[in-house]
Tab-separated table of N, CA and C in Angstrom:
chain	number	residue	atom	x	y	z
A	278	MET	N	104.520	102.779	147.487
A	278	MET	CA	103.138	103.222	147.376
A	278	MET	C	102.295	102.054	146.871
A	279	SER	N	101.113	101.917	147.400
A	279	SER	CA	100.195	100.876	146.935
A	279	SER	C	99.284	101.459	145.877
A	280	ASN	N	98.696	100.560	145.057
A	280	ASN	CA	97.791	101.045	144.022
A	280	ASN	C	96.444	101.468	144.609
A	281	GLU	N	96.230	101.251	145.915
A	281	GLU	CA	94.986	101.697	146.565
A	281	GLU	C	94.905	103.218	146.656
A	282	ALA	N	96.032	103.888	146.551
A	282	ALA	CA	96.051	105.348	146.604
A	282	ALA	C	95.857	105.947	145.217
A	283	ILE	N	95.477	105.112	144.261
A	283	ILE	CA	95.332	105.530	142.865
A	283	ILE	C	93.943	105.155	142.369
A	284	SER	N	93.305	106.078	141.675
A	284	SER	CA	91.996	105.815	141.061
A	284	SER	C	92.175	105.640	139.561
A	285	ILE	N	91.474	104.640	138.999
A	285	ILE	CA	91.567	104.336	137.566
A	285	ILE	C	90.167	104.381	136.987
A	286	PHE	N	90.004	105.142	135.900
A	286	PHE	CA	88.675	105.306	135.300
A	286	PHE	C	88.816	105.918	133.910
A	287	PRO	N	87.751	105.849	133.103
A	287	PRO	CA	87.785	106.543	131.801
A	287	PRO	C	87.957	108.047	132.018
A	288	ALA	N	88.852	108.640	131.239
A	288	ALA	CA	89.097	110.075	131.365
A	288	ALA	C	87.876	110.868	130.906
A	289	GLN	N	87.677	112.010	131.533
A	289	GLN	CA	86.578	112.920	131.212
A	289	GLN	C	87.167	114.282	130.823
A	290	SER	N	86.293	115.214	130.480
A	290	SER	CA	86.760	116.539	130.046
A	290	SER	C	87.610	117.230	131.112
A	291	GLU	N	87.328	116.984	132.380
A	291	GLU	CA	88.113	117.637	133.434
A	291	GLU	C	89.551	117.113	133.535
A	292	HIS	N	89.872	116.071	132.775
A	292	HIS	CA	91.222	115.516	132.797
A	292	HIS	C	92.067	115.972	131.605
A	293	GLU	N	91.489	116.792	130.748
A	293	GLU	CA	92.190	117.216	129.540
A	293	GLU	C	93.489	117.960	129.845
A	294	HIS	N	93.563	118.621	131.000
A	294	HIS	CA	94.783	119.360	131.333
A	294	HIS	C	95.981	118.429	131.571
A	295	TYR	N	95.737	117.116	131.651
A	295	TYR	CA	96.828	116.153	131.819
A	295	TYR	C	97.468	115.747	130.492
A	296	ALA	N	96.923	116.196	129.369
A	296	ALA	CA	97.402	115.736	128.057
A	296	ALA	C	98.894	115.990	127.854
A	297	GLN	N	99.372	117.162	128.220
A	297	GLN	CA	100.797	117.457	128.036
A	297	GLN	C	101.655	116.554	128.921
A	298	ALA	N	101.258	116.372	130.163
A	298	ALA	CA	102.026	115.512	131.071
A	298	ALA	C	102.061	114.068	130.572
A	299	ILE	N	100.956	113.591	130.021
A	299	ILE	CA	100.908	112.233	129.473
A	299	ILE	C	101.839	112.130	128.272
A	300	SER	N	101.767	113.111	127.380
A	300	SER	CA	102.656	113.128	126.221
A	300	SER	C	104.120	113.136	126.655
A	301	ASP	N	104.434	113.908	127.683
A	301	ASP	CA	105.805	113.972	128.212
A	301	ASP	C	106.240	112.623	128.793
A	302	LEU	N	105.339	111.941	129.503
A	302	LEU	CA	105.664	110.610	130.046
A	302	LEU	C	105.972	109.622	128.924
A	303	ILE	N	105.171	109.669	127.859
A	303	ILE	CA	105.398	108.788	126.714
A	303	ILE	C	106.745	109.099	126.073
A	304	LEU	N	107.049	110.387	125.919
A	304	LEU	CA	108.331	110.788	125.346
A	304	LEU	C	109.493	110.256	126.179
A	305	GLU	N	109.427	110.434	127.488
A	305	GLU	CA	110.506	109.945	128.359
A	305	GLU	C	110.661	108.433	128.258
A	306	ALA	N	109.556	107.708	128.270
A	306	ALA	CA	109.623	106.252	128.190
A	306	ALA	C	110.153	105.797	126.835
A	307	SER	N	109.863	106.551	125.778
A	307	SER	CA	110.304	106.162	124.438
A	307	SER	C	111.814	106.271	124.270
A	308	LYS	N	112.470	107.005	125.148
A	308	LYS	CA	113.925	107.172	125.067
A	308	LYS	C	114.655	105.884	125.417
A	309	ASP	N	113.969	104.977	126.102
A	309	ASP	CA	114.527	103.656	126.376
A	309	ASP	C	114.507	102.897	125.060
A	310	SER	N	115.671	102.538	124.562
A	310	SER	CA	115.767	101.918	123.238
A	310	SER	C	115.012	100.592	123.150
A	311	ASP	N	114.669	100.010	124.278
A	311	ASP	CA	113.929	98.746	124.271
A	311	ASP	C	112.417	98.949	124.338
A	312	SER	N	111.972	100.198	124.469
A	312	SER	CA	110.548	100.416	124.727
A	312	SER	C	109.664	100.161	123.520
A	313	GLY	N	110.101	100.534	122.331
A	313	GLY	CA	109.257	100.391	121.150
A	313	GLY	C	107.988	101.224	121.248
A	314	LEU	N	108.016	102.276	122.037
A	314	LEU	CA	106.835	103.098	122.294
A	314	LEU	C	106.789	104.253	121.300
A	315	ALA	N	105.662	104.380	120.605
A	315	ALA	CA	105.475	105.466	119.647
A	315	ALA	C	105.064	106.736	120.382
A	316	LEU	N	105.544	107.866	119.906
A	316	LEU	CA	105.219	109.144	120.519
A	316	LEU	C	103.781	109.544	120.220
A	317	ARG	N	103.178	110.295	121.136
A	317	ARG	CA	101.828	110.810	120.940
A	317	ARG	C	101.802	112.248	121.430
A	318	SER	N	101.284	113.128	120.598
A	318	SER	CA	101.220	114.550	120.929
A	318	SER	C	100.099	114.810	121.927
A	319	PRO	N	100.173	115.937	122.633
A	319	PRO	CA	99.068	116.296	123.532
A	319	PRO	C	97.741	116.411	122.768
A	320	GLU	N	97.798	116.894	121.529
A	320	GLU	CA	96.583	117.029	120.720
A	320	GLU	C	95.961	115.664	120.424
A	321	TYR	N	96.793	114.684	120.155
A	321	TYR	CA	96.304	113.330	119.897
A	321	TYR	C	95.640	112.764	121.161
A	322	ILE	N	96.278	112.970	122.282
A	322	ILE	CA	95.739	112.485	123.556
A	322	ILE	C	94.405	113.170	123.859
A	323	LEU	N	94.334	114.475	123.620
A	323	LEU	CA	93.072	115.206	123.809
A	323	LEU	C	91.973	114.638	122.915
A	324	LYS	N	92.305	114.349	121.678
A	324	LYS	CA	91.335	113.786	120.735
A	324	LYS	C	90.781	112.465	121.280
A	325	LYS	N	91.664	111.611	121.756
A	325	LYS	CA	91.239	110.314	122.298
A	325	LYS	C	90.364	110.512	123.545
A	326	MET	N	90.727	111.462	124.398
A	326	MET	CA	89.923	111.752	125.585
A	326	MET	C	88.517	112.189	125.178
A	327	ARG	N	88.448	113.073	124.206
A	327	ARG	CA	87.157	113.600	123.764
A	327	ARG	C	86.300	112.546	123.081
A	328	GLU	N	86.924	111.527	122.529
A	328	GLU	CA	86.197	110.411	121.909
A	328	GLU	C	85.736	109.375	122.943
A	329	GLY	N	86.166	109.539	124.199
A	329	GLY	CA	85.804	108.581	125.244
A	329	GLY	C	86.588	107.286	125.147
A	330	LYS	N	87.815	107.367	124.629
A	330	LYS	CA	88.630	106.184	124.380
A	330	LYS	C	89.932	106.198	125.191
A	331	THR	N	89.858	106.673	126.428
A	331	THR	CA	91.055	106.698	127.269
A	331	THR	C	90.741	106.249	128.688
A	332	VAL	N	91.758	105.726	129.321
A	332	VAL	CA	91.682	105.365	130.732
A	332	VAL	C	92.857	106.060	131.410
A	333	ILE	N	92.563	106.693	132.529
A	333	ILE	CA	93.570	107.457	133.249
A	333	ILE	C	93.681	106.932	134.679
A	334	ALA	N	94.868	107.036	135.229
A	334	ALA	CA	95.097	106.680	136.636
A	334	ALA	C	95.630	107.926	137.332
A	335	LEU	N	94.932	108.317	138.393
A	335	LEU	CA	95.331	109.501	139.147
A	335	LEU	C	95.614	109.136	140.600
A	336	ALA	N	96.722	109.673	141.084
A	336	ALA	CA	97.047	109.503	142.497
A	336	ALA	C	96.181	110.472	143.297
A	337	LYS	N	96.006	110.180	144.561
A	337	LYS	CA	95.172	111.042	145.417
A	337	LYS	C	95.688	112.473	145.475
A	338	ASN	N	97.001	112.659	145.267
A	338	ASN	CA	97.568	114.007	145.294
A	338	ASN	C	97.387	114.740	143.961
A	339	GLY	N	96.733	114.092	142.985
A	339	GLY	CA	96.475	114.717	141.692
A	339	GLY	C	97.496	114.405	140.622
A	340	ASP	N	98.564	113.688	140.962
A	340	ASP	CA	99.564	113.303	139.963
A	340	ASP	C	98.956	112.359	138.941
A	341	ILE	N	99.414	112.487	137.709
A	341	ILE	CA	99.072	111.493	136.697
A	341	ILE	C	99.920	110.259	137.002
A	342	ALA	N	99.269	109.153	137.268
A	342	ALA	CA	99.986	107.921	137.605
A	342	ALA	C	100.117	107.004	136.393
A	343	GLY	N	99.150	107.075	135.467
A	343	GLY	CA	99.223	106.233	134.289
A	343	GLY	C	98.129	106.564	133.299
A	344	PHE	N	98.241	105.956	132.126
A	344	PHE	CA	97.326	106.282	131.041
A	344	PHE	C	97.402	105.191	129.973
A	345	VAL	N	96.284	105.024	129.267
A	345	VAL	CA	96.228	104.138	128.103
A	345	VAL	C	95.069	104.626	127.228
A	346	TYR	N	95.165	104.411	125.927
A	346	TYR	CA	94.094	104.840	125.033
A	346	TYR	C	93.703	103.710	124.079
A	347	ILE	N	92.574	103.902	123.418
A	347	ILE	CA	92.025	102.912	122.489
A	347	ILE	C	91.992	103.514	121.090
A	348	ASP	N	92.397	102.717	120.115
A	348	ASP	CA	92.291	103.076	118.705
A	348	ASP	C	91.557	101.965	117.978
A	349	THR	N	90.849	102.323	116.909
A	349	THR	CA	90.189	101.314	116.079
A	349	THR	C	90.744	101.382	114.666
A	350	TRP	N	90.697	100.240	114.001
A	350	TRP	CA	91.258	100.110	112.662
A	350	TRP	C	90.333	99.265	111.795
A	351	GLN	N	90.441	99.478	110.495
A	351	GLN	CA	89.655	98.727	109.515
A	351	GLN	C	88.166	98.738	109.854
A	352	ASN	N	87.630	99.955	109.994
A	352	ASN	CA	86.201	100.148	110.260
A	352	ASN	C	85.721	99.404	111.506
A	353	GLY	N	86.546	99.368	112.528
A	353	GLY	CA	86.166	98.768	113.795
A	353	GLY	C	86.376	97.265	113.886
A	354	ALA	N	86.973	96.657	112.870
A	354	ALA	CA	87.249	95.217	112.927
A	354	ALA	C	88.370	94.905	113.920
A	355	PHE	N	89.256	95.879	114.111
A	355	PHE	CA	90.378	95.728	115.033
A	355	PHE	C	90.370	96.894	116.010
A	356	VAL	N	90.738	96.612	117.230
A	356	VAL	CA	90.883	97.633	118.259
A	356	VAL	C	92.194	97.367	118.991
A	357	ALA	N	92.853	98.453	119.378
A	357	ALA	CA	94.105	98.315	120.122
A	357	ALA	C	94.052	99.202	121.362
A	358	THR	N	94.483	98.650	122.476
A	358	THR	CA	94.707	99.455	123.675
A	358	THR	C	96.189	99.791	123.644
A	359	SER	N	96.492	101.053	123.445
A	359	SER	CA	97.863	101.478	123.136
A	359	SER	C	98.347	102.561	124.085
A	360	GLY	N	99.642	102.842	123.968
A	360	GLY	CA	100.230	103.941	124.712
A	360	GLY	C	100.212	103.734	126.213
A	361	LEU	N	100.198	102.491	126.648
A	361	LEU	CA	100.185	102.208	128.086
A	361	LEU	C	101.439	102.804	128.722
A	362	ILE	N	101.205	103.707	129.656
A	362	ILE	CA	102.323	104.376	130.313
A	362	ILE	C	102.029	104.485	131.810
A	363	VAL	N	103.044	104.219	132.609
A	363	VAL	CA	102.955	104.386	134.055
A	363	VAL	C	104.062	105.344	134.486
A	364	ASN	N	103.682	106.362	135.205
A	364	ASN	CA	104.634	107.317	135.745
A	364	ASN	C	105.657	106.542	136.586
A	365	PRO	N	106.961	106.789	136.375
A	365	PRO	CA	107.988	106.052	137.132
A	365	PRO	C	107.778	106.053	138.643
A	366	GLN	N	107.189	107.121	139.198
A	366	GLN	CA	106.937	107.190	140.645
A	366	GLN	C	105.927	106.149	141.119
A	367	TYR	N	105.146	105.611	140.191
A	367	TYR	CA	104.058	104.708	140.568
A	367	TYR	C	104.227	103.301	139.987
A	368	ARG	N	105.431	102.988	139.585
A	368	ARG	CA	105.689	101.654	139.030
A	368	ARG	C	105.922	100.650	140.152
A	369	GLY	N	105.700	99.390	139.813
A	369	GLY	CA	105.986	98.320	140.755
A	369	GLY	C	104.843	97.961	141.680
A	370	VAL	N	103.645	98.513	141.432
A	370	VAL	CA	102.497	98.195	142.297
A	370	VAL	C	101.343	97.565	141.507
A	371	GLY	N	101.615	97.149	140.278
A	371	GLY	CA	100.579	96.491	139.473
A	371	GLY	C	99.672	97.442	138.714
A	372	LEU	N	100.070	98.700	138.614
A	372	LEU	CA	99.226	99.690	137.958
A	372	LEU	C	99.055	99.421	136.466
A	373	ALA	N	100.099	98.968	135.796
A	373	ALA	CA	99.992	98.678	134.358
A	373	ALA	C	98.928	97.606	134.106
A	374	THR	N	98.904	96.597	134.938
A	374	THR	CA	97.901	95.538	134.796
A	374	THR	C	96.493	96.093	134.987
A	375	LEU	N	96.303	96.917	136.000
A	375	LEU	CA	94.981	97.492	136.256
A	375	LEU	C	94.537	98.412	135.121
A	376	LEU	N	95.458	99.224	134.612
A	376	LEU	CA	95.141	100.107	133.487
A	376	LEU	C	94.753	99.298	132.249
A	377	LYS	N	95.552	98.295	131.951
A	377	LYS	CA	95.297	97.473	130.762
A	377	LYS	C	93.959	96.754	130.879
A	378	LYS	N	93.654	96.212	132.049
A	378	LYS	CA	92.370	95.531	132.256
A	378	LYS	C	91.199	96.492	132.075
A	379	GLU	N	91.326	97.695	132.606
A	379	GLU	CA	90.259	98.691	132.472
A	379	GLU	C	90.076	99.100	131.012
A	380	ALA	N	91.180	99.299	130.296
A	380	ALA	CA	91.105	99.667	128.878
A	380	ALA	C	90.555	98.503	128.045
A	381	PHE	N	90.934	97.295	128.384
A	381	PHE	CA	90.441	96.106	127.688
A	381	PHE	C	88.925	96.002	127.860
A	382	ALA	N	88.446	96.247	129.070
A	382	ALA	CA	86.998	96.210	129.336
A	382	ALA	C	86.273	97.326	128.587
A	383	LEU	N	86.867	98.520	128.550
A	383	LEU	CA	86.259	99.628	127.823
A	383	LEU	C	86.211	99.330	126.327
A	384	ALA	N	87.282	98.776	125.790
A	384	ALA	CA	87.310	98.420	124.367
A	384	ALA	C	86.244	97.369	124.049
A	385	ALA	N	86.092	96.395	124.937
A	385	ALA	CA	85.078	95.346	124.726
A	385	ALA	C	83.668	95.924	124.774
A	386	LYS	N	83.467	96.925	125.626
A	386	LYS	CA	82.153	97.573	125.722
A	386	LYS	C	81.861	98.399	124.470
A	387	LEU	N	82.857	99.161	124.013
A	387	LEU	CA	82.674	100.031	122.855
A	387	LEU	C	82.676	99.276	121.525
A	388	PHE	N	83.473	98.219	121.447
A	388	PHE	CA	83.667	97.476	120.193
A	388	PHE	C	83.643	95.971	120.484
A	389	PRO	N	82.477	95.426	120.851
A	389	PRO	CA	82.407	94.045	121.342
A	389	PRO	C	82.837	92.966	120.345
A	390	LEU	N	82.768	93.210	119.067
A	390	LEU	CA	83.133	92.193	118.078
A	390	LEU	C	84.529	92.377	117.499
A	391	ALA	N	85.197	93.460	117.865
A	391	ALA	CA	86.516	93.754	117.313
A	391	ALA	C	87.588	92.846	117.899
A	392	LYS	N	88.542	92.497	117.069
A	392	LYS	CA	89.719	91.771	117.538
A	392	LYS	C	90.627	92.792	118.222
A	393	ASN	N	91.036	92.509	119.449
A	393	ASN	CA	91.888	93.400	120.213
A	393	ASN	C	93.332	92.956	119.999
A	394	PHE	N	94.160	93.851	119.487
A	394	PHE	CA	95.535	93.463	119.171
A	394	PHE	C	96.522	94.500	119.684
A	395	GLY	N	97.775	94.129	119.662
A	395	GLY	CA	98.826	95.057	120.036
A	395	GLY	C	100.180	94.569	119.590
A	396	LEU	N	101.099	95.487	119.559
A	396	LEU	CA	102.510	95.200	119.319
A	396	LEU	C	103.266	95.670	120.546
A	397	THR	N	104.189	94.864	121.030
A	397	THR	CA	104.945	95.275	122.214
A	397	THR	C	106.311	94.617	122.254
A	398	THR	N	107.257	95.329	122.845
A	398	THR	CA	108.564	94.758	123.159
A	398	THR	C	108.661	94.463	124.647
A	399	SER	N	107.654	94.857	125.395
A	399	SER	CA	107.680	94.757	126.854
A	399	SER	C	107.255	93.371	127.335
A	400	ASP	N	108.123	92.730	128.078
A	400	ASP	CA	107.773	91.440	128.670
A	400	ASP	C	106.604	91.578	129.641
A	401	ALA	N	106.559	92.701	130.366
A	401	ALA	CA	105.459	92.935	131.312
A	401	ALA	C	104.132	93.037	130.573
A	402	VAL	N	104.102	93.764	129.454
A	402	VAL	CA	102.864	93.890	128.679
A	402	VAL	C	102.476	92.544	128.071
A	403	LYS	N	103.450	91.791	127.589
A	403	LYS	CA	103.147	90.448	127.056
A	403	LYS	C	102.484	89.592	128.131
A	404	LYS	N	102.999	89.660	129.338
A	404	LYS	CA	102.436	88.879	130.448
A	404	LYS	C	100.999	89.322	130.746
A	405	ILE	N	100.775	90.629	130.801
A	405	ILE	CA	99.424	91.155	131.043
A	405	ILE	C	98.486	90.694	129.935
A	406	ASN	N	98.925	90.844	128.695
A	406	ASN	CA	98.096	90.438	127.560
A	406	ASN	C	97.730	88.956	127.629
A	407	LYS	N	98.683	88.124	127.974
A	407	LYS	CA	98.403	86.682	128.080
A	407	LYS	C	97.373	86.413	129.181
A	408	GLN	N	97.452	87.157	130.289
A	408	GLN	CA	96.462	87.016	131.368
A	408	GLN	C	95.065	87.378	130.879
A	409	LEU	N	94.982	88.313	129.940
A	409	LEU	CA	93.700	88.745	129.394
A	409	LEU	C	93.194	87.823	128.282
A	410	GLY	N	94.020	86.873	127.862
A	410	GLY	CA	93.596	85.929	126.826
A	410	GLY	C	94.175	86.166	125.448
A	411	TYR	N	95.092	87.115	125.330
A	411	TYR	CA	95.753	87.344	124.048
A	411	TYR	C	96.665	86.155	123.724
A	412	LYS	N	96.917	85.977	122.438
A	412	LYS	CA	97.916	84.997	122.012
A	412	LYS	C	98.881	85.684	121.046
A	413	GLU	N	100.092	85.176	121.002
A	413	GLU	CA	101.084	85.710	120.068
A	413	GLU	C	100.737	85.233	118.670
A	414	VAL	N	100.847	86.153	117.693
A	414	VAL	CA	100.508	85.850	116.302
A	414	VAL	C	101.538	86.494	115.377
A	415	SER	N	101.470	86.131	114.114
A	415	SER	CA	102.313	86.792	113.124
A	415	SER	C	101.702	88.139	112.768
A	416	TYR	N	102.498	88.999	112.213
A	416	TYR	CA	102.024	90.333	111.843
A	416	TYR	C	100.896	90.264	110.810
A	417	THR	N	100.807	89.199	110.045
A	417	THR	CA	99.758	89.073	109.025
A	417	THR	C	98.367	88.923	109.639
A	418	GLU	N	98.278	88.639	110.945
A	418	GLU	CA	96.985	88.441	111.596
A	418	GLU	C	96.440	89.704	112.258
A	419	ILE	N	97.227	90.777	112.221
A	419	ILE	CA	96.740	92.032	112.791
A	419	ILE	C	96.356	92.976	111.659
A	420	THR	N	95.924	94.156	111.998
A	420	THR	CA	95.410	95.096	111.007
A	420	THR	C	96.403	95.385	109.878
A	421	THR	N	95.851	95.604	108.712
A	421	THR	CA	96.654	96.029	107.559
A	421	THR	C	96.479	97.529	107.312
A	422	ASP	N	95.731	98.192	108.167
A	422	ASP	CA	95.420	99.614	108.013
A	422	ASP	C	96.697	100.457	108.031
A	423	ASP	N	96.923	101.207	106.961
A	423	ASP	CA	98.117	102.044	106.869
A	423	ASP	C	98.196	103.064	108.005
A	424	GLY	N	97.051	103.519	108.500
A	424	GLY	CA	97.035	104.474	109.606
A	424	GLY	C	97.688	103.918	110.856
A	425	PHE	N	97.457	102.634	111.119
A	425	PHE	CA	98.101	102.007	112.273
A	425	PHE	C	99.611	102.016	112.098
A	426	TRP	N	100.075	101.580	110.948
A	426	TRP	CA	101.510	101.464	110.708
A	426	TRP	C	102.184	102.834	110.677
A	427	LYS	N	101.453	103.854	110.258
A	427	LYS	CA	101.989	105.214	110.285
A	427	LYS	C	102.332	105.614	111.724
A	428	GLY	N	101.538	105.134	112.669
A	428	GLY	CA	101.786	105.426	114.077
A	428	GLY	C	103.103	104.871	114.585
A	429	CYS	N	103.652	103.895	113.881
A	429	CYS	CA	104.932	103.297	114.283
A	429	CYS	C	106.127	104.149	113.857
A	430	GLU	N	105.903	105.145	113.012
A	430	GLU	CA	107.009	105.924	112.461
A	430	GLU	C	107.868	106.605	113.520
A	431	SER	N	107.307	106.955	114.658
A	431	SER	CA	108.095	107.635	115.683
A	431	SER	C	108.820	106.664	116.602
A	432	CYS	N	108.636	105.367	116.388
A	432	CYS	CA	109.325	104.352	117.192
A	432	CYS	C	110.774	104.228	116.729
A	433	THR	N	111.672	103.981	117.659
A	433	THR	CA	113.092	103.838	117.322
A	433	THR	C	113.348	102.616	116.453
A	434	ASN	N	112.408	101.681	116.405
A	434	ASN	CA	112.591	100.458	115.617
A	434	ASN	C	111.915	100.507	114.248
A	435	PHE	N	111.420	101.670	113.840
A	435	PHE	CA	110.649	101.778	112.599
A	435	PHE	C	111.436	101.306	111.373
A	436	ALA	N	112.727	101.595	111.322
A	436	ALA	CA	113.530	101.181	110.161
A	436	ALA	C	113.528	99.659	110.004
A	437	ILE	N	113.526	98.953	111.118
A	437	ILE	CA	113.489	97.484	111.074
A	437	ILE	C	112.152	97.019	110.508
A	438	LEU	N	111.075	97.626	110.958
A	438	LEU	CA	109.737	97.289	110.475
A	438	LEU	C	109.631	97.514	108.970
A	439	GLU	N	110.098	98.657	108.507
A	439	GLU	CA	110.034	98.968	107.078
A	439	GLU	C	110.917	98.042	106.261
A	440	LYS	N	112.110	97.764	106.757
A	440	LYS	CA	113.035	96.861	106.050
A	440	LYS	C	112.382	95.495	105.848
A	441	ASN	N	111.596	95.066	106.812
A	441	ASN	CA	110.939	93.758	106.753
A	441	ASN	C	109.525	93.832	106.170
A	442	LYS	N	109.204	94.959	105.542
A	442	LYS	CA	107.912	95.139	104.872
A	442	LYS	C	106.716	94.814	105.776
A	443	ARG	N	106.818	95.281	107.022
A	443	ARG	CA	105.750	95.131	108.028
A	443	ARG	C	105.425	93.668	108.360
A	444	THR	N	106.364	92.777	108.154
A	444	THR	CA	106.105	91.368	108.481
A	444	THR	C	106.742	90.946	109.797
A	445	THR	N	107.690	91.740	110.280
A	445	THR	CA	108.327	91.447	111.557
A	445	THR	C	109.097	92.684	112.024
A	446	CYS	N	109.320	92.739	113.299
A	446	CYS	CA	110.080	93.823	113.923
A	446	CYS	C	110.558	93.288	115.268
A	447	LEU	N	110.962	94.177	116.150
A	447	LEU	CA	111.350	93.739	117.488
A	447	LEU	C	110.135	93.510	118.375
A	448	CYS	N	109.010	94.091	117.986
A	448	CYS	CA	107.772	93.909	118.748
A	448	CYS	C	107.168	92.530	118.496
A	449	THR	N	106.460	92.064	119.492
A	449	THR	CA	105.666	90.845	119.371
A	449	THR	C	104.233	91.256	119.103
A	450	ALA	N	103.628	90.644	118.076
A	450	ALA	CA	102.217	90.893	117.775
A	450	ALA	C	101.375	89.953	118.632
A	451	MET	N	100.304	90.504	119.212
A	451	MET	CA	99.409	89.714	120.054
A	451	MET	C	97.972	90.071	119.716
A	452	ILE	N	97.073	89.093	119.867
A	452	ILE	CA	95.682	89.345	119.518
A	452	ILE	C	94.737	88.602	120.465
A	453	PHE	N	93.602	89.233	120.712
A	453	PHE	CA	92.501	88.606	121.431
A	453	PHE	C	91.303	88.678	120.507
A	454	ASP	N	90.775	87.524	120.131
A	454	ASP	CA	89.596	87.463	119.266
A	454	ASP	C	88.398	87.101	120.115
A	455	PRO	N	87.452	88.018	120.288
A	455	PRO	CA	86.297	87.719	121.152
A	455	PRO	C	85.483	86.531	120.646
A	456	LYS	N	85.497	86.280	119.360
A	456	LYS	CA	84.742	85.145	118.813
A	456	LYS	C	85.344	83.809	119.249
A	457	GLU	N	86.632	83.804	119.533
A	457	GLU	CA	87.311	82.590	119.987
A	457	GLU	C	87.207	82.420	121.494
A	458	ASN	N	86.725	83.442	122.185
A	458	ASN	CA	86.703	83.426	123.641
A	458	ASN	C	85.303	83.606	124.219
A	459	LEU	N	84.311	83.122	123.503
A	459	LEU	CA	82.909	83.228	123.980
A	459	LEU	C	82.642	82.247	125.086
């Protein structure tokens, strides 16, 4: 399947019925011990949709093809495009890159001065992030907000993060600073 049969856009109220399916996709992907993907409930996904902080990919047949959401930390000083998920049926056509680019653009529009950061174990996500201008950094350069780190609790690697006092884990920290990229 080509990505031309898929539409990508900010989610609206009419997409709220996809929240459970998105949560289920995240759960399935998190079972891969290498994913480092934190779980998200349907209620959390609905909240993000209602805040206008999500990007959804829908196939022409109505299937959920992919999803990503935006979170802010430290009073908007940091923003993260998180929970990037692609339905296994739609992988291999560049959809993750398109979703990430759309979410990155939405984050820049909503929070133009915020540093955009992320943690990932995925080589594919690292590659996408580098294409967008992110650089690898130490954990000390990303948010210190306890709310962000609480989100890592459902990750299979959380014990490693806690053991290392949030200074390192299996994830790579990456950041895009708009002030450095003017």
